[in-house]
Coordinates of C-alpha atoms and ligand atoms in Angstrom, one line a residue:
M259 CA 31.2 69.3 23.0
T260 CA 33.1 66.6 24.8
P261 CA 32.9 63.0 23.6
Q262 CA 30.9 62.0 26.7
Q263 CA 28.3 64.8 26.1
H264 CA 28.0 63.7 22.6
I265 CA 27.3 60.1 23.6
L266 CA 24.9 61.2 26.3
Q267 CA 22.8 63.1 23.7
T268 CA 23.0 60.8 20.7
V269 CA 23.0 57.4 22.3
F270 CA 21.0 58.0 25.5
G271 CA 18.9 60.9 24.3
Y272 CA 19.5 62.9 27.5
E273 CA 20.3 66.6 27.5
S274 CA 22.8 67.0 30.3
F275 CA 24.6 65.1 33.1
R276 CA 23.3 65.1 36.6
P277 CA 26.1 66.1 39.0
P278 CA 28.3 64.5 39.9
Q279 CA 28.0 62.1 36.8
D280 CA 30.2 64.4 34.7
E281 CA 33.0 64.5 37.2
I282 CA 32.9 60.7 37.7
I283 CA 32.9 60.1 34.0
Q284 CA 35.8 62.4 33.5
T285 CA 37.8 60.7 36.2
V286 CA 37.4 57.3 34.7
I287 CA 37.9 58.4 31.2
S288 CA 41.3 59.8 32.2
G289 CA 42.2 56.5 33.8
G290 CA 41.5 57.2 37.5
D291 CA 39.7 55.0 40.0
A292 CA 36.4 56.1 41.5
L293 CA 34.2 55.0 44.4
V294 CA 30.7 56.2 43.8
L295 CA 28.0 56.4 46.4
M296 CA 24.8 57.4 44.8
P297 CA 21.2 56.7 45.8
T298 CA 19.1 54.2 43.8
G299 CA 17.8 56.0 40.8
G300 CA 20.6 58.5 40.9
G301 CA 22.1 57.4 37.6
K302 CA 25.0 55.2 38.4
S303 CA 25.0 53.1 35.2
L304 CA 25.9 56.0 33.0
C305 CA 29.0 56.5 35.1
Y306 CA 30.6 53.4 33.7
Q307 CA 28.7 52.9 30.5
I308 CA 29.8 56.2 29.0
P309 CA 33.5 55.9 29.9
A310 CA 33.4 52.3 28.4
L311 CA 32.2 53.8 25.2
V312 CA 34.7 56.6 25.1
R313 CA 37.8 54.6 26.1
P314 CA 39.3 52.0 23.8
G315 CA 38.5 48.4 24.6
C316 CA 35.6 46.7 26.4
G317 CA 34.2 47.7 29.8
V318 CA 33.9 44.8 32.2
V319 CA 31.0 45.1 34.7
I320 CA 31.0 42.8 37.7
S321 CA 27.5 42.4 39.0
P322 CA 26.0 39.7 41.4
L323 CA 22.7 39.9 39.7
I324 CA 22.7 37.1 37.1
A325 CA 19.0 37.2 36.7
L326 CA 19.1 40.8 35.6
M327 CA 22.0 40.7 33.3
Q328 CA 19.9 39.8 30.3
D329 CA 17.7 42.9 30.8
Q330 CA 20.6 45.2 31.3
V331 CA 22.2 43.9 28.1
S332 CA 18.9 44.2 26.2
A333 CA 18.5 47.8 27.4
L334 CA 22.0 48.6 26.1
R335 CA 21.4 46.9 22.8
Q336 CA 18.2 48.9 22.3
L337 CA 20.5 51.9 22.4
G338 CA 22.7 50.4 19.8
V339 CA 25.5 49.6 22.3
S340 CA 27.4 46.3 21.7
A341 CA 26.9 44.5 25.0
S342 CA 26.9 40.9 26.2
F343 CA 27.2 38.9 29.4
L344 CA 29.0 35.8 30.7
N345 CA 27.3 33.8 33.4
S346 CA 26.2 30.3 34.2
T347 CA 23.0 30.7 32.1
L348 CA 25.0 30.5 28.9
D349 CA 25.8 27.2 27.2
A350 CA 29.3 26.4 25.9
A351 CA 28.6 27.6 22.4
A352 CA 27.1 30.9 23.5
T353 CA 30.0 31.4 25.9
R354 CA 32.5 30.9 23.1
E355 CA 30.7 33.3 20.9
V356 CA 30.9 36.1 23.5
E357 CA 34.6 35.3 24.2
E358 CA 35.4 35.6 20.5
Q359 CA 33.6 39.0 20.3
L360 CA 35.6 40.2 23.3
L361 CA 38.9 39.2 21.7
A362 CA 37.9 40.6 18.3
G363 CA 37.3 43.9 20.1
T364 CA 33.7 44.3 19.0
L365 CA 32.2 44.5 22.5
D366 CA 31.7 47.8 24.4
L367 CA 30.4 46.3 27.6
L368 CA 30.6 42.8 29.1
Y369 CA 28.7 41.9 32.3
I370 CA 30.3 39.1 34.3
A371 CA 29.2 37.4 37.5
P372 CA 31.9 37.6 40.2
E373 CA 32.2 33.9 40.7
R374 CA 32.9 33.6 36.9
L375 CA 35.4 36.4 36.8
T376 CA 37.7 34.9 39.3
Q377 CA 38.0 31.6 37.5
D378 CA 41.4 31.0 35.8
R379 CA 39.8 30.5 32.5
C380 CA 38.1 33.9 32.6
L381 CA 41.1 35.7 33.8
A382 CA 43.2 34.1 31.1
L383 CA 40.6 35.4 28.6
L384 CA 40.7 38.9 30.1
D385 CA 44.5 38.9 29.9
R386 CA 44.2 38.6 26.1
A387 CA 41.6 41.3 25.7
V388 CA 41.7 45.1 25.7
I389 CA 39.8 46.3 28.7
S390 CA 38.6 49.9 29.1
L391 CA 37.6 49.7 32.7
F392 CA 36.3 47.5 35.5
A393 CA 33.0 48.5 37.0
I394 CA 32.1 46.8 40.3
D395 CA 28.4 47.2 40.8
E396 CA 26.7 46.6 44.1
A397 CA 30.1 47.1 45.7
H398 CA 28.7 46.8 49.2
C399 CA 28.6 43.0 48.6
V400 CA 32.3 43.0 49.7
S401 CA 31.2 44.1 53.2
Q402 CA 30.7 41.5 55.8
W403 CA 29.0 44.2 57.9
G404 CA 25.9 44.6 55.7
H405 CA 23.5 41.9 54.8
D406 CA 24.4 41.3 51.1
F407 CA 27.8 39.9 51.6
R408 CA 29.1 37.7 48.7
A409 CA 32.3 35.8 49.3
D410 CA 33.3 36.0 45.6
Y411 CA 33.5 39.8 46.0
L412 CA 36.5 39.4 48.3
Q413 CA 38.5 38.1 45.4
L414 CA 38.0 41.3 43.4
S415 CA 41.1 43.0 44.9
L416 CA 43.0 40.9 42.4
L417 CA 41.8 43.2 39.6
H418 CA 44.1 45.9 40.8
Q419 CA 47.1 43.6 41.1
R420 CA 46.6 41.9 37.8
Y421 CA 45.5 44.9 35.7
P422 CA 47.1 47.9 37.4
D423 CA 46.6 50.2 34.4
V424 CA 42.9 49.6 34.0
P425 CA 40.7 52.1 35.9
R426 CA 38.2 50.7 38.4
I427 CA 34.9 52.2 39.4
A428 CA 33.0 50.8 42.4
L429 CA 29.4 51.7 42.8
T430 CA 26.9 51.3 45.6
A431 CA 23.7 52.9 47.1
T432 CA 24.6 51.9 50.6
A433 CA 25.3 54.9 52.7
D434 CA 26.7 53.4 55.9
A435 CA 30.1 54.8 56.7
R436 CA 31.4 51.5 57.9
T437 CA 30.4 49.7 54.7
R438 CA 32.1 52.5 52.6
Q439 CA 35.3 52.0 54.6
E440 CA 35.2 48.3 54.0
I441 CA 34.7 48.7 50.3
S442 CA 37.6 51.0 50.0
L443 CA 39.8 48.6 52.0
R444 CA 38.9 45.3 50.5
L445 CA 38.8 46.5 46.9
D446 CA 42.1 48.3 47.3
L447 CA 40.5 51.7 46.4
G448 CA 42.3 53.8 49.0
E449 CA 43.6 56.0 46.2
A450 CA 40.3 56.3 44.4
R451 CA 38.4 59.5 44.1
K452 CA 35.3 59.4 46.2
F453 CA 32.0 60.7 45.0
T454 CA 28.8 61.1 46.9
A455 CA 25.6 62.2 45.3
G456 CA 22.9 63.9 47.3
F457 CA 20.6 61.5 49.0
D458 CA 17.4 63.3 48.6
R459 CA 14.7 61.7 46.4
P460 CA 12.3 64.6 46.2
N461 CA 9.8 62.7 44.0
I462 CA 9.2 60.1 46.8
R463 CA 6.4 61.0 49.2
Y464 CA 7.1 59.5 52.6
R465 CA 4.2 58.5 54.8
I466 CA 4.2 56.4 57.9
A467 CA 0.8 55.7 59.5
L468 CA -0.5 53.8 62.5
K469 CA -1.3 50.1 61.8
Q470 CA -4.9 49.5 62.6
N471 CA -6.3 47.0 60.1
A472 CA -3.3 46.3 58.0
R473 CA -4.9 44.5 55.1
Q474 CA -7.7 47.0 54.7
Q475 CA -5.4 49.9 55.0
L476 CA -3.1 48.4 52.3
L477 CA -6.0 47.6 50.0
S478 CA -7.5 51.1 50.2
F479 CA -4.1 52.6 49.7
L480 CA -3.6 50.5 46.5
R481 CA -7.2 51.1 45.2
R482 CA -7.2 54.8 45.9
E483 CA -3.8 55.7 44.7
H484 CA -2.2 53.0 42.7
D485 CA -4.8 51.4 40.5
G486 CA -2.9 49.4 37.8
D487 CA 0.6 50.5 39.1
A488 CA 3.6 48.4 39.7
G489 CA 4.9 48.3 43.2
I490 CA 6.4 46.4 46.1
V491 CA 4.9 45.4 49.4
Y492 CA 7.5 44.4 51.9
C493 CA 6.7 42.0 54.8
M494 CA 8.9 40.6 57.4
S495 CA 8.1 36.9 57.0
R496 CA 7.9 34.5 54.1
N497 CA 4.5 33.2 55.2
K498 CA 3.1 36.6 55.3
T499 CA 4.2 37.5 51.8
E500 CA 2.3 34.5 50.6
E501 CA -0.8 35.2 52.6
I502 CA -0.9 38.9 51.6
A503 CA -0.3 38.1 47.9
A504 CA -3.1 35.5 47.9
W505 CA -5.4 37.9 49.6
L506 CA -4.7 40.8 47.2
S507 CA -5.2 38.4 44.3
A508 CA -8.5 37.4 45.7
Q509 CA -9.4 41.1 45.8
G510 CA -8.7 41.3 42.0
L511 CA -5.1 42.7 42.1
D512 CA -2.3 41.3 40.1
A513 CA -0.1 40.3 43.1
L514 CA 2.7 37.8 43.4
P515 CA 4.8 36.6 46.4
Y516 CA 8.6 36.6 46.5
H517 CA 10.9 35.2 49.1
A518 CA 14.1 33.1 49.4
G519 CA 12.1 30.0 50.3
L520 CA 10.4 29.8 46.9
D521 CA 12.2 27.5 44.4
A522 CA 14.5 29.3 42.0
G523 CA 12.1 28.7 39.0
T524 CA 9.2 30.4 40.7
R525 CA 11.3 33.3 41.9
A526 CA 12.7 33.9 38.4
A527 CA 9.2 33.7 36.9
H528 CA 7.7 36.1 39.4
Q529 CA 10.6 38.5 39.0
A530 CA 10.2 38.4 35.2
R531 CA 6.4 39.1 35.5
F532 CA 7.2 42.1 37.7
L533 CA 9.7 43.5 35.2
R534 CA 7.9 42.7 32.1
D535 CA 4.2 43.2 32.7
D536 CA 2.6 46.5 33.6
G537 CA 1.1 46.8 37.1
V538 CA 2.3 43.8 39.0
V539 CA 2.3 44.1 42.8
M540 CA 5.2 42.1 44.3
V541 CA 4.7 41.1 47.9
A542 CA 8.1 40.2 49.1
T543 CA 10.6 39.9 51.9
I544 CA 13.8 41.8 51.6
A545 CA 15.2 39.0 49.5
F546 CA 13.6 40.9 46.6
G547 CA 14.8 44.2 45.3
M548 CA 18.6 44.5 45.1
G549 CA 19.5 45.6 41.6
I550 CA 15.9 45.8 40.4
D551 CA 16.3 48.7 38.1
K552 CA 12.7 48.9 37.0
P553 CA 12.2 52.6 36.7
D554 CA 8.5 52.8 37.0
V555 CA 7.9 51.2 40.4
R556 CA 5.2 53.6 41.7
F557 CA 5.1 52.6 45.3
V558 CA 6.9 50.7 48.0
A559 CA 4.7 49.7 50.9
H560 CA 5.9 48.4 54.2
L561 CA 3.6 46.3 56.3
D562 CA 6.3 45.7 58.8
M563 CA 8.9 48.1 60.0
P564 CA 12.5 47.6 58.7
K565 CA 15.2 47.3 61.3
T566 CA 17.2 50.3 60.3
V567 CA 16.9 53.6 58.5
E568 CA 19.4 52.3 56.0
S569 CA 17.1 49.4 55.0
Y570 CA 14.1 51.7 55.0
Y571 CA 15.9 54.1 52.7
Q572 CA 17.2 51.5 50.4
E573 CA 13.9 49.7 50.1
T574 CA 11.8 52.8 49.6
G575 CA 14.4 54.0 47.1
R576 CA 13.3 51.4 44.7
A577 CA 10.2 53.5 44.0
G578 CA 10.2 56.2 41.4
R579 CA 13.7 55.8 39.9
D580 CA 12.3 57.5 36.8
G581 CA 11.9 60.7 38.8
E582 CA 8.1 60.7 38.6
P583 CA 6.0 61.0 41.7
A584 CA 6.1 57.8 43.8
N585 CA 4.9 56.8 47.3
A586 CA 6.8 55.3 50.2
W587 CA 4.0 54.1 52.4
M588 CA 4.4 52.3 55.7
I589 CA 2.2 51.3 58.6
Y590 CA 3.5 50.3 62.0
G591 CA 2.2 49.7 65.5
L592 CA 3.0 48.7 69.0
Q593 CA 3.5 45.0 68.0
D594 CA 6.2 45.9 65.5
V595 CA 8.1 47.8 68.1
I596 CA 7.8 45.1 70.7
K597 CA 8.8 42.4 68.2
L598 CA 11.8 44.2 66.9
R599 CA 13.0 45.1 70.3
Q600 CA 12.8 41.5 71.3
M601 CA 14.6 40.3 68.2
M602 CA 17.4 42.7 68.8
S603 CA 18.0 41.7 72.4
S604 CA 18.0 38.0 71.6
S605 CA 20.3 38.3 68.5
A606 CA 23.6 36.6 68.7
G607 CA 26.8 38.8 68.7
S608 CA 28.9 40.9 70.9
E609 CA 27.6 43.5 73.3
E610 CA 29.1 46.1 71.0
H611 CA 27.3 44.7 68.0
K612 CA 24.0 44.6 70.0
R613 CA 24.4 48.2 71.1
A614 CA 25.0 49.3 67.5
E615 CA 21.9 47.4 66.4
Q616 CA 19.8 49.0 69.2
H617 CA 21.1 52.3 68.2
R618 CA 20.0 51.8 64.6
L619 CA 16.6 50.5 65.6
N620 CA 16.1 53.6 67.8
A621 CA 16.8 55.8 64.8
M622 CA 14.3 54.0 62.8
L623 CA 11.7 54.2 65.5
G624 CA 12.5 57.9 65.9
L625 CA 11.7 58.4 62.2
C626 CA 8.3 56.7 62.7
E627 CA 7.4 58.8 65.7
I628 CA 8.7 62.1 64.6
T629 CA 6.2 64.9 64.3
S630 CA 8.3 67.2 62.0
C631 CA 9.3 66.7 58.4
R632 CA 10.3 63.1 57.7
R633 CA 12.6 64.0 54.8
Q634 CA 14.6 66.4 57.0
A635 CA 15.1 63.6 59.5
L636 CA 16.0 61.1 56.9
L637 CA 18.6 63.2 55.3
N638 CA 19.9 64.3 58.6
Y639 CA 20.5 60.7 59.4
F640 CA 22.8 60.4 56.3
G641 CA 24.6 63.6 57.2
E642 CA 22.8 65.9 54.9
S643 CA 20.7 68.8 55.8
L644 CA 17.6 70.2 54.2
P645 CA 17.0 73.7 55.3
E646 CA 13.2 73.8 54.9
P647 CA 10.6 71.2 55.5
C648 CA 10.0 69.3 52.3
G649 CA 6.3 69.7 51.7
N650 CA 6.1 66.1 50.3
C651 CA 5.8 63.9 53.4
D652 CA 2.9 63.2 55.7
S653 CA 4.2 65.4 58.5
C654 CA 4.4 68.4 56.0
L655 CA 1.1 67.7 54.2
E656 CA -1.0 66.9 57.3
P657 CA 0.8 68.1 60.4
V658 CA 0.4 65.9 63.4
D659 CA -0.9 67.2 66.6
T660 CA 1.1 66.6 69.7
W661 CA -0.2 66.7 73.3
D662 CA 1.5 67.0 76.6
G663 CA 1.7 63.3 77.6
T664 CA 3.7 63.9 80.8
E665 CA 0.9 62.9 83.1
A666 CA -0.2 59.9 81.0
A667 CA 3.4 58.7 80.6
R668 CA 3.9 58.9 84.4
M669 CA 0.8 56.8 85.0
A670 CA 1.9 54.3 82.4
L671 CA 5.4 54.0 83.9
S672 CA 4.0 53.8 87.4
A673 CA 1.6 50.9 86.4
V674 CA 4.7 49.1 85.0
Y675 CA 6.5 49.6 88.3
R676 CA 3.6 48.7 90.6
T677 CA 2.9 45.5 88.8
G678 CA 6.5 44.3 89.2
Q679 CA 7.6 44.8 85.6
R680 CA 6.2 41.5 84.7
F681 CA 3.2 42.3 82.5
G682 CA 2.5 43.2 78.9
V683 CA 0.6 46.1 77.5
N684 CA -2.8 44.6 77.5
H685 CA -2.8 43.9 81.2
L686 CA -1.2 47.2 82.0
I687 CA -4.0 49.0 80.2
E688 CA -6.6 47.0 82.1
V689 CA -5.0 48.1 85.3
L690 CA -5.0 51.8 84.3
R691 CA -8.6 51.6 83.1
G692 CA -9.8 49.7 86.1
S693 CA -11.0 46.6 84.3
N694 CA -12.8 43.8 86.1
S695 CA -11.1 41.0 84.3
D696 CA -10.2 37.7 86.0
K697 CA -6.5 38.4 85.6
I698 CA -6.8 41.6 87.6
F699 CA -8.3 39.8 90.5
Q700 CA -6.0 36.8 90.1
F701 CA -3.1 39.1 90.8
E702 CA -5.0 41.4 93.1
H703 CA -4.2 44.4 91.0
Q704 CA -7.5 46.1 92.0
H705 CA -5.7 47.2 95.1
L706 CA -2.9 49.0 93.4
P707 CA -2.8 52.8 93.6
T708 CA -2.6 52.9 89.8
Y709 CA -5.8 50.8 89.4
G710 CA -8.4 52.8 87.5
I711 CA -6.5 56.1 87.4
G712 CA -6.4 56.2 83.6
K713 CA -10.1 56.0 82.6
Q714 CA -9.9 59.3 80.7
L715 CA -7.9 57.6 77.9
D716 CA -9.4 54.7 75.8
N717 CA -7.6 51.5 74.9
N718 CA -6.2 52.9 71.7
Q719 CA -4.9 56.0 73.3
W720 CA -3.1 54.0 75.9
R721 CA -1.6 51.7 73.3
S722 CA -0.3 54.8 71.6
V723 CA 1.2 56.0 74.9
F724 CA 2.9 52.7 75.5
R725 CA 4.1 52.4 71.9
Q726 CA 5.8 55.8 72.1
L727 CA 7.4 55.0 75.4
V728 CA 8.8 51.8 74.1
A729 CA 9.8 53.4 70.8
R730 CA 11.7 56.1 72.7
A731 CA 13.3 53.6 75.0
Y732 CA 11.7 54.6 78.3
L733 CA 10.5 51.1 78.5
S734 CA 12.2 47.9 77.3
V735 CA 10.7 44.5 76.4
D736 CA 11.5 41.6 78.6
L737 CA 12.9 38.6 76.8
E738 CA 12.2 36.0 79.4
R739 CA 8.6 37.0 79.8
F740 CA 7.0 37.4 76.4
G741 CA 6.1 41.0 76.0
A742 CA 6.6 42.1 79.6
L743 CA 7.6 45.8 79.9
R744 CA 10.3 47.0 82.1
L745 CA 11.5 50.4 83.2
E746 CA 14.7 51.8 81.8
E747 CA 17.1 54.2 83.5
K748 CA 15.9 56.9 81.2
C749 CA 12.5 57.2 82.8
R750 CA 13.7 58.4 86.2
P751 CA 13.5 62.1 85.5
L752 CA 10.1 61.7 84.0
L753 CA 8.8 59.8 87.0
R754 CA 10.4 62.3 89.4
G755 CA 8.6 65.1 87.6
D756 CA 11.8 66.7 86.2
E757 CA 10.9 66.1 82.6
Q758 CA 8.0 66.7 80.3
I759 CA 7.1 64.6 77.3
E760 CA 5.3 65.5 74.1
L761 CA 3.4 62.7 72.4
R762 CA 2.0 62.3 68.9
R763 CA -1.7 62.3 68.6
D764 CA -2.3 59.4 66.3
Q765 CA -4.6 60.1 63.5
P766 CA -7.7 58.0 63.1
Q767 CA -7.6 56.0 60.0
A768 CA -10.3 57.8 58.1
K769 CA -8.5 61.1 58.3
A770 CA -5.1 59.6 57.4
A771 CA -6.6 57.9 54.3
R772 CA -8.3 61.0 53.0
R773 CA -6.2 62.5 50.3
Q774 CA -5.6 62.1 46.6
T775 CA -6.0 59.7 43.8
R776 CA -3.3 58.6 41.3
T777 CA -0.1 60.4 42.0
H778 CA 1.9 60.3 38.8
L779 CA -0.1 61.4 35.8
P780 CA 0.0 65.2 35.3
A781 CA -3.5 66.6 35.3
D782 CA -3.3 68.1 31.8
I783 CA -2.4 64.8 30.1
D784 CA -4.6 63.3 27.4
V785 CA -5.3 59.9 29.0
A786 CA -6.5 58.4 25.7
L787 CA -3.3 59.2 24.0
W788 CA -1.3 58.1 27.0
E789 CA -3.0 54.7 26.9
A790 CA -2.5 54.4 23.1
L791 CA 1.2 55.1 23.5
R792 CA 1.5 52.6 26.3
E793 CA -0.2 50.0 24.1
C794 CA 2.2 50.7 21.3
R795 CA 5.1 50.3 23.7
R796 CA 3.6 47.1 25.1
Q797 CA 3.4 45.6 21.6
L798 CA 7.0 46.5 20.7
A799 CA 8.2 45.1 24.0
E800 CA 6.3 41.9 23.4
E801 CA 7.7 41.5 19.9
Q802 CA 11.2 41.7 21.3
G803 CA 10.7 39.9 24.6
V804 CA 12.0 42.9 26.7
P805 CA 10.3 44.9 29.5
P806 CA 8.3 47.9 28.3
Y807 CA 10.5 50.4 30.0
V808 CA 13.5 49.2 27.9
I809 CA 11.6 50.7 24.9
F810 CA 10.8 54.0 26.5
H811 CA 10.3 55.2 30.1
D812 CA 6.9 56.6 31.2
S813 CA 8.4 60.1 31.4
T814 CA 9.3 59.8 27.7
L815 CA 5.8 58.8 26.8
Q816 CA 4.5 61.7 28.9
E817 CA 6.6 64.1 27.1
M818 CA 5.2 62.8 23.8
C819 CA 1.7 63.6 25.2
T820 CA 2.6 67.1 26.2
T821 CA 4.8 68.1 23.2
L822 CA 2.9 66.2 20.5
P823 CA 5.7 65.9 18.0
R824 CA 4.6 65.9 14.4
N825 CA 7.8 64.8 12.7
T826 CA 11.0 62.8 13.3
A827 CA 13.0 65.9 14.1
Q828 CA 10.6 67.0 16.8
F829 CA 10.4 63.4 18.1
G830 CA 14.2 63.2 18.4
R831 CA 14.3 66.1 20.8
I832 CA 12.3 64.3 23.4
T833 CA 14.2 63.2 26.5
G834 CA 15.1 59.5 26.3
V835 CA 15.1 59.4 22.5
G836 CA 18.6 58.8 21.2
E837 CA 19.5 58.2 17.5
R838 CA 18.9 54.4 17.6
K839 CA 15.5 54.6 19.2
L840 CA 14.5 57.4 16.9
D841 CA 15.3 55.1 13.9
K842 CA 13.7 52.1 15.4
Y843 CA 10.5 53.5 17.0
G844 CA 10.0 57.0 15.8
T845 CA 7.6 56.1 13.0
R846 CA 5.5 53.8 15.1
F847 CA 5.0 56.3 17.9
L848 CA 4.5 59.2 15.5
Q849 CA 1.8 57.3 13.8
V850 CA 0.0 56.8 17.1
I851 CA 0.3 60.5 17.9
L852 CA -0.9 61.7 14.5
Q853 CA -3.7 59.2 14.4
H854 CA -4.8 60.4 17.7
S855 CA -4.8 64.1 16.9
D856 CA -6.2 63.7 13.4
P857 CA -7.7 60.2 12.9
A858 CA -8.0 60.9 9.1
R859 CA -4.3 61.4 8.5
T860 CA -1.7 58.7 8.8
G861 CA 1.2 59.9 6.7
I862 CA 4.3 61.2 8.5
S863 CA 6.4 64.1 7.2
G864 CA 10.2 63.6 7.4
V865 CA 12.7 66.1 8.8
Ligands
ADP1071 P1 21.0 53.7 39.6 O1 21.9 54.7 40.2 O2 19.9 53.2 40.5 O3 21.8 52.5 39.0 P2 20.2 54.2 36.9 O4 21.6 54.2 36.3 O5 19.4 53.0 36.6 O6 20.3 54.4 38.5 O7 19.5 55.5 36.5 C1 18.2 55.8 37.0 C2 17.4 56.5 35.9 O8 17.8 57.8 35.6 C3 17.5 55.7 34.6 O9 16.2 55.7 34.0 C4 18.4 56.5 33.7 O10 18.1 56.4 32.4 C5 18.1 58.0 34.2 N1 19.2 58.9 34.0 C6 20.5 58.7 34.4 N2 21.3 59.7 34.2 C7 20.5 60.6 33.5 C8 20.7 62.0 33.0 N3 21.9 62.5 33.0 N4 19.6 62.6 32.4 C9 18.4 62.0 32.4 N5 18.2 60.8 32.9 C10 19.2 60.1 33.4
ZN1072 ZN1 8.4 66.9 54.9

């Protein structure tokens, strides 16, 4: 057995590496640099934690997430790893203590904020210490292209110049090719071995439904499928996060808002509640989420559509990091499409930049409107292929009907043309359905050849047609006139009759909301025991002031329920139980299990 396998089993309690963890770890142990691209939940942390334990000296982890360092360090200490952090939350005495530990060689891992690391004092300290490796977490923060850019990350190329013999491992979940290139360039990682792990997250169920009554749809999704679960609800605006959180709270859910406009204290408090308590629903803008490594987020819901597939993938990827079933649920509608198209065309930046943004938005809209497997489309976007439909997305589970929308699309496009490309959807539908509204008469649209030719479709059906035409860029949204639709070059063949178009038949809400209850508990689990184990975990977490998942993950508790260990030897074989946790918690949990199966007996046999 290699040293890294031994550590995996005894310290972390895991049976085997997930590829390509083993190769990455081997590379770094033997002193090589690595650039690791792995989806959220893929298991990046082990890739530097284990080499840091195997190599002599202390591993230095650079992470922008000061608020999370404490939890990361607590989790490592639970495993018996000697870990600490240096950031602005420590006072002078605590800082000195950590520095002394580092110099004494008693630390295995040290987390440092980038702005701290690049200070002379800190570099002078590192000069005098034995360093096993540098891990640069959230490495996409060096990229000015993405949205998480941190100026301090640009300084990190000095690591290579100053410590040429210390291996460096940069890690990110951001897939974008351009970002990857920038990381490699700016961190001077041209020579590093590149590792990419598969992007598939098979435990996440992707669903994208039509927005009808957003609040009710969200509430019934939460009540039906996620009673008592932790999850994130993403909204586009700060106001909306507050409104939705307040409304969910009024409905009896434990919901909190999070956005960059809240003061730092409130943000920290809400984040801590989300991490520490069971079942908090965080209603947030995209300001929330990076580096949240809470493994038991059971759902990510989007009330507004993200601008790119990358964002969608990253945000939904925060669900189900523990590998247990999780939901990525989104609703979107015509207004989202119009709003985003408008935002894009009004954004500052070069023509090239705008074109790139449009291109990305089109891909996102394509994912929403697609009638085949969503996972296949998603993976395809990241350059991977899935040979068979996944069986775990809405398209696979409840195939959508399509209909020949050629005739309807032609009518819609013609209504746009005949009214001078100056009107929004509502008016265009009135024209098509032959309405008698004042506006119709004001513009004398009752005389148009398209007036009243579309009575066979109702309002919602027409909205669906327009949404799909905008989403597929047959129509564009006029900036000058709020919401006015205009014809794009692309619609010529359709108007001429040279092209057919298949449209999605939108599902009525009732049908879409039909299925299933809780997603994640296996059917054969003893719920009473499960709750008792959770209670035991909660008490232990509270005693130590750490999040419950730092004690044991849900999957570990589930394995206790299914294998019902009766002694410490059996307990030690459960995934996620390493030596330290066996010592610390074995007895407490065994007691719960034994009491549960035989209330009269409380003694525990040894090995
Ligand atoms: P990320 O890539 O998002 O940083 P983490 O390092 O937090 O992912 O790992 C995600 C989850 O997978 C964690 O709960 C971790 O303990 C678990 N994990 C990682 N590697 C393994 C493994 N080889 N076997 C079992 N579980 C693993
Ligand atoms: Zn599918």
